[in-house]
Amino acid sequence: MKKLTINEEIFLIAIWHLRGDAYGVRIREQIKDLSGQTLLLGTLYNTLDNLVKKGYVSTKKGEPTNQRGGHNKVFYRITERGSAALNEARELHNRLWENIPDNAFGGI
Amino acid sequence: MTTPLKNPPKLARWLAGFLESYGEDYAFHGDIEEIFSDMTRDRGYFPACLWYWLQILCAIPQYIFHTIFWSAVMIKNYFKTALRNILRYRIYSLINISGLAAGIACCILIFLWVKDELSFDRFHANSDELCMVRFSIEEEWWSGAPWALAPTLKDENPEVLKCTRFFSRNVLTKYEENIQYKQSALVDRDFFDMFSFPFITGDPETAFESQNSIVITRETAESLFGQEDPVGRIINVNSNWDLVVTGIIENVPENSHLQFDFLAPVELLGEQLITGWSVESTSYVLLGENIDFDHLREKIAGTAMTHDTRTDNQTTVDLQPITRVRLYEMNGTGPILYVYIFSTIAAIILLIASINYMNLTTARASSRAKEVTMRKIIGASKKEIMLQFYGESLLSAFIAMIFSSILVLLIIPSFNELSSKQLTYNPFSDFGTAFGLLGIVIAAGIISGSYPAVAISTFNPLRVIKGAVSIGSYKSATRRILVTGQFASTIILIIATIIMYNQLNYIHSTDLGLNKENIVVIPLNRELIQNYDAFKTELLRNSQVRNVTNASTIPTRIGNVNPVYWEGQSSADYISMNFVSVDYDYFETFGMEIVDGRSFSREFQTDVNGYVINEEAAKLMQLEGSPVGKMFSIWENEGEVLGVVKNFHSRSLHNEIVPIVFTLGFTFTKTVAFVKVQGEDTQGTIDYIQDTFKAFAPGFIFEYTFLNERFEQQYASDERTGALFRDFSILAIFISCLGILGLASFMAEQRTKEIGIRKVLGASQSTIVGLISKEFLLLIFFANLIAWPAGYYCARYLLGQYAYRTDIALWIFLAATGLTLLLALVTVSFQTIRAALSNPVDAIRYE
């Protein structure tokens, strides 16, 4: 399986945090909390589409609301494949950072 | 919180609409609205709008990229499908592509021709500011202008920056032993600044510093000097001038109306001549940029009248932009007509080819009904089906493009000969050609694809699968109209061709009023003129030589208009007539009939002042009785009218016969001699003439032509037009036949069941053939209804170019129709006979 890019990781983790409430606006907010990045809506959806294409997430339509000008929400859920990818990513990170002391790169 | 919802900015909303093609469920829209309303609540309306705008603007570039990517994928898909379809129905595709290829090839040729015509004289740097000086006497426009006119215009008008004369004659040029006739052009110094004829060696600034200079073209340099360096050498021109070569210029391009082999200073002709006001040389001026052109034209109109007070003739001066000289005469029409005619023919032929394609494709649509229907059921939208068929037609057009390019390359040599041009077909190096080619091909593809795309995408899939309806059945009204149109165009083209052919025959066989057979034309030079009588006597010694005469110009070029006066003239009329100076034996040599009075005679001394006029001139004099004996004068030379000669066609049959006055002497030098020979042993007689010539004028080249060749030249362009019409008609017929063939085979296929049943019921084979043919006969009948009036109008227009023409006869129309009928029947019968002979059992079993 191909390794997750760091952006994909951030997205997947954000989606995981949101459980059942993972739609556009919320995901964007969550990513802001997690990484400090403010995404443009266009970028947000491009990456989400890529994730869907790669099979890491699946979508589900929600109900339209007035506030959304009559458009419906699309909820994102992590798939099994996505979960597997996340596990691999975690393992990789742990292995990488395992034996490196806190001040190995100077500073703090 | 129930705050009244504010709407996002309308323009941005509208832009967002584009993004909808991402898919209906694109949550972008909902999210952006949600955040927008939150923001409006939290931070205010205007910050929210700003944010909204930002999001939209940044999303658009990515969207564009996305669309392009997916479009490319789709196009590749259509391409594959189109190719597969084309290969699947091989025969029909072949017919279609051949038809398109023929049509496209034809358009390409005409396109190249038109492009060349329109490009005349545009290669000069100043082409937009260069004008030819035009001069008219009594409303008749000349190609030349008075010598002094151009310099006068320059002096009097600040808008005129430079001017030059351009006096061109075929003259004898000599370098050491090389004696040749070359086309000279005597010009002013400004010529090099005005026109762009680049120098290979030499300097335009100093080229004409000395009056005895000459600038030659590369071709001339090679033919006179071979490998030697010409610069500094001396060339003898016209046995008169010894000129030093001061420069070599590039060869004159073929699309320049100014043609010459060398240039020399116009001052060589003498100060007196070139400051005078007689009309002999063409002249050109260079205007400043951004001047008021029409105002200038008004200003100069009377220039000649003011300065030239010799006569009271009404003269007008005008300017014609150099880019118009090739195609337009002063009355507004001219060779540009041919441009329009041929462009129209190209369009018609392309149309015929496209109609073919349309017919065949829609006719076959029912066979493809299942395929198309399946696509629709799977969910292809109407647009997608349309795109598929456009894809096929465009692909066919592009494949046809390859075949047509090959065809064009094969045909171009003979086309060039026909049109006396040097066209090249190279879309790889020439942007104009590549552009035109693409344009033609895409136009062909789209036009051809339009009807099938629309018709096929709009039928009801359910009914077709049930088998109830066939798409555009063979009785479809639209198809009938298309085929009728095709027949009509073919018939019209045939009619036009026959008319042109008739007219050309008429030209050849008309009695021109003079005998032009077996007359050898020899240009006279100084030696011969001085010893003319002796020369003539010597020639007449040969028994094969019947008559010898001379004149100031050949009968086809009688121009020189001057005002004439006669006894009994009503004073208001100032009539101008053409005149030519001849000798005693002129009328006899040409077999021109004297109908009143007599011709010049050596017996009467006073005849040197006498005049002979032609019937047209006599008519214009409007005298009660015979004009013979009346006083007549040109300029101040008074004389008596000795006789009236029968009219003859000095101009081509395009023009009316003009009034002509003949005189014996005058200040006009005889430039050409005519020798009438018996006609037997022509070569021997020519040799004899040549020997005599050499004996009298050893330093000159003997060149001769036959008079009837000269007359042929007049009609050269008409001959070409006739030939082009003929060739294009054949092409159109070929394309039409292709179309009919395809259509007939389809019809036979369609009606296989019907034919089978009819046969079972007892129909004979001839009945079957008649059945299918009947359809076409009906269509041809209707086509005639359109074609005959249109053809008649066309014929009138074409013949209108001639003052003397043939009639438009009924048999022409019948012949055109008959021919089309015959061809249609032959093409149809092939298919129908096959259908008629088929076994009915197979037909009915056919599923």
Tab-separated table of N, CA and C in Angstrom, chain A residues 23-26 28 40-43 45-46 61 67-69 71 73-74, chain B residues 5 25-35 37-38 51 55 58 62:
chain	number	residue	atom	x	y	z
A	23	TYR	N	-18.437	16.763	7.971
A	23	TYR	CA	-18.719	17.325	6.649
A	23	TYR	C	-17.847	18.552	6.455
A	24	GLY	N	-17.872	19.107	5.242
A	24	GLY	CA	-16.973	20.154	4.788
A	24	GLY	C	-16.569	21.167	5.829
A	25	VAL	N	-17.576	21.910	6.305
A	25	VAL	CA	-17.296	23.012	7.237
A	25	VAL	C	-16.551	22.527	8.471
A	26	ARG	N	-17.029	21.422	9.061
A	26	ARG	CA	-16.427	20.903	10.292
A	26	ARG	C	-15.024	20.421	10.056
A	28	ARG	N	-12.962	21.394	7.907
A	28	ARG	CA	-12.107	22.567	7.739
A	28	ARG	C	-11.714	23.156	9.090
A	40	LEU	N	-8.487	26.809	1.798
A	40	LEU	CA	-9.495	27.318	0.863
A	40	LEU	C	-10.468	26.190	0.586
A	41	LEU	N	-11.692	26.536	0.335
A	41	LEU	CA	-12.695	25.499	0.087
A	41	LEU	C	-12.324	24.636	-1.106
A	42	GLY	N	-11.767	25.295	-2.148
A	42	GLY	CA	-11.397	24.530	-3.323
A	42	GLY	C	-10.387	23.448	-2.996
A	43	THR	N	-9.340	23.851	-2.240
A	43	THR	CA	-8.312	22.892	-1.875
A	43	THR	C	-8.890	21.763	-1.036
A	45	TYR	N	-11.833	20.479	-1.006
A	45	TYR	CA	-12.579	19.474	-1.755
A	45	TYR	C	-11.729	18.671	-2.708
A	46	ASN	N	-10.699	19.320	-3.264
A	46	ASN	CA	-9.801	18.546	-4.111
A	46	ASN	C	-9.195	17.388	-3.352
A	61	LYS	N	-24.795	11.251	1.668
A	61	LYS	CA	-25.501	12.523	1.564
A	61	LYS	C	-26.313	12.793	2.795
A	67	GLN	N	-29.967	27.167	5.728
A	67	GLN	CA	-28.743	27.931	5.886
A	67	GLN	C	-27.764	27.652	4.740
A	68	ARG	N	-27.858	26.442	4.199
A	68	ARG	CA	-26.946	26.085	3.116
A	68	ARG	C	-27.522	26.457	1.753
A	69	GLY	N	-28.574	27.323	1.789
A	69	GLY	CA	-29.157	27.728	0.506
A	69	GLY	C	-29.757	26.555	-0.232
A	71	HIS	N	-28.707	23.467	-0.356
A	71	HIS	CA	-27.810	22.385	-0.769
A	71	HIS	C	-27.672	21.377	0.360
A	73	LYS	N	-25.697	18.349	2.719
A	73	LYS	CA	-24.368	18.110	3.245
A	73	LYS	C	-23.880	16.790	2.705
A	74	VAL	N	-22.553	16.661	2.632
A	74	VAL	CA	-21.967	15.373	2.285
A	74	VAL	C	-21.067	14.967	3.431
B	5	LEU	N	-31.761	35.995	6.730
B	5	LEU	CA	-30.614	35.519	5.969
B	5	LEU	C	-30.228	36.541	4.912
B	25	ASP	N	-23.893	16.853	-6.618
B	25	ASP	CA	-23.811	16.740	-5.165
B	25	ASP	C	-22.617	17.461	-4.593
B	26	TYR	N	-22.040	18.345	-5.353
B	26	TYR	CA	-20.834	19.018	-4.884
B	26	TYR	C	-21.163	19.816	-3.628
B	27	ALA	N	-20.646	19.361	-2.544
B	27	ALA	CA	-21.020	19.962	-1.269
B	27	ALA	C	-20.415	21.324	-1.067
B	28	PHE	N	-19.551	21.688	-1.942
B	28	PHE	CA	-18.923	22.997	-1.900
B	28	PHE	C	-19.970	24.072	-1.690
B	29	HIS	N	-21.053	23.961	-2.448
B	29	HIS	CA	-22.048	25.032	-2.417
B	29	HIS	C	-22.679	25.170	-1.054
B	30	GLY	N	-23.049	24.024	-0.523
B	30	GLY	CA	-23.698	24.064	0.777
B	30	GLY	C	-22.754	24.594	1.833
B	31	ASP	N	-21.539	24.086	1.826
B	31	ASP	CA	-20.572	24.500	2.834
B	31	ASP	C	-20.310	25.981	2.777
B	32	ILE	N	-20.177	26.466	1.561
B	32	ILE	CA	-19.801	27.868	1.450
B	32	ILE	C	-20.937	28.766	1.945
B	33	GLU	N	-22.163	28.325	1.728
B	33	GLU	CA	-23.285	29.112	2.221
B	33	GLU	C	-23.322	29.101	3.737
B	34	GLU	N	-23.071	27.921	4.288
B	34	GLU	CA	-23.132	27.774	5.740
B	34	GLU	C	-22.104	28.679	6.408
B	35	ILE	N	-20.870	28.597	5.881
B	35	ILE	CA	-19.811	29.410	6.477
B	35	ILE	C	-20.114	30.886	6.277
B	37	SER	N	-23.006	32.351	6.100
B	37	SER	CA	-24.000	32.878	7.041
B	37	SER	C	-23.421	32.979	8.442
B	38	ASP	N	-22.587	32.031	8.815
B	38	ASP	CA	-21.930	32.126	10.117
B	38	ASP	C	-21.104	33.388	10.193
B	51	TRP	N	-14.655	37.296	1.940
B	51	TRP	CA	-14.238	35.898	2.061
B	51	TRP	C	-14.861	35.065	0.973
B	55	GLN	N	-12.864	32.749	-1.881
B	55	GLN	CA	-13.021	31.314	-2.086
B	55	GLN	C	-13.345	30.987	-3.538
B	58	CYS	N	-10.407	31.620	-6.009
B	58	CYS	CA	-9.334	30.644	-5.940
B	58	CYS	C	-9.773	29.285	-6.457
B	62	GLN	N	-8.492	25.996	-10.489
B	62	GLN	CA	-8.458	24.542	-10.348
B	62	GLN	C	-9.573	23.901	-11.149
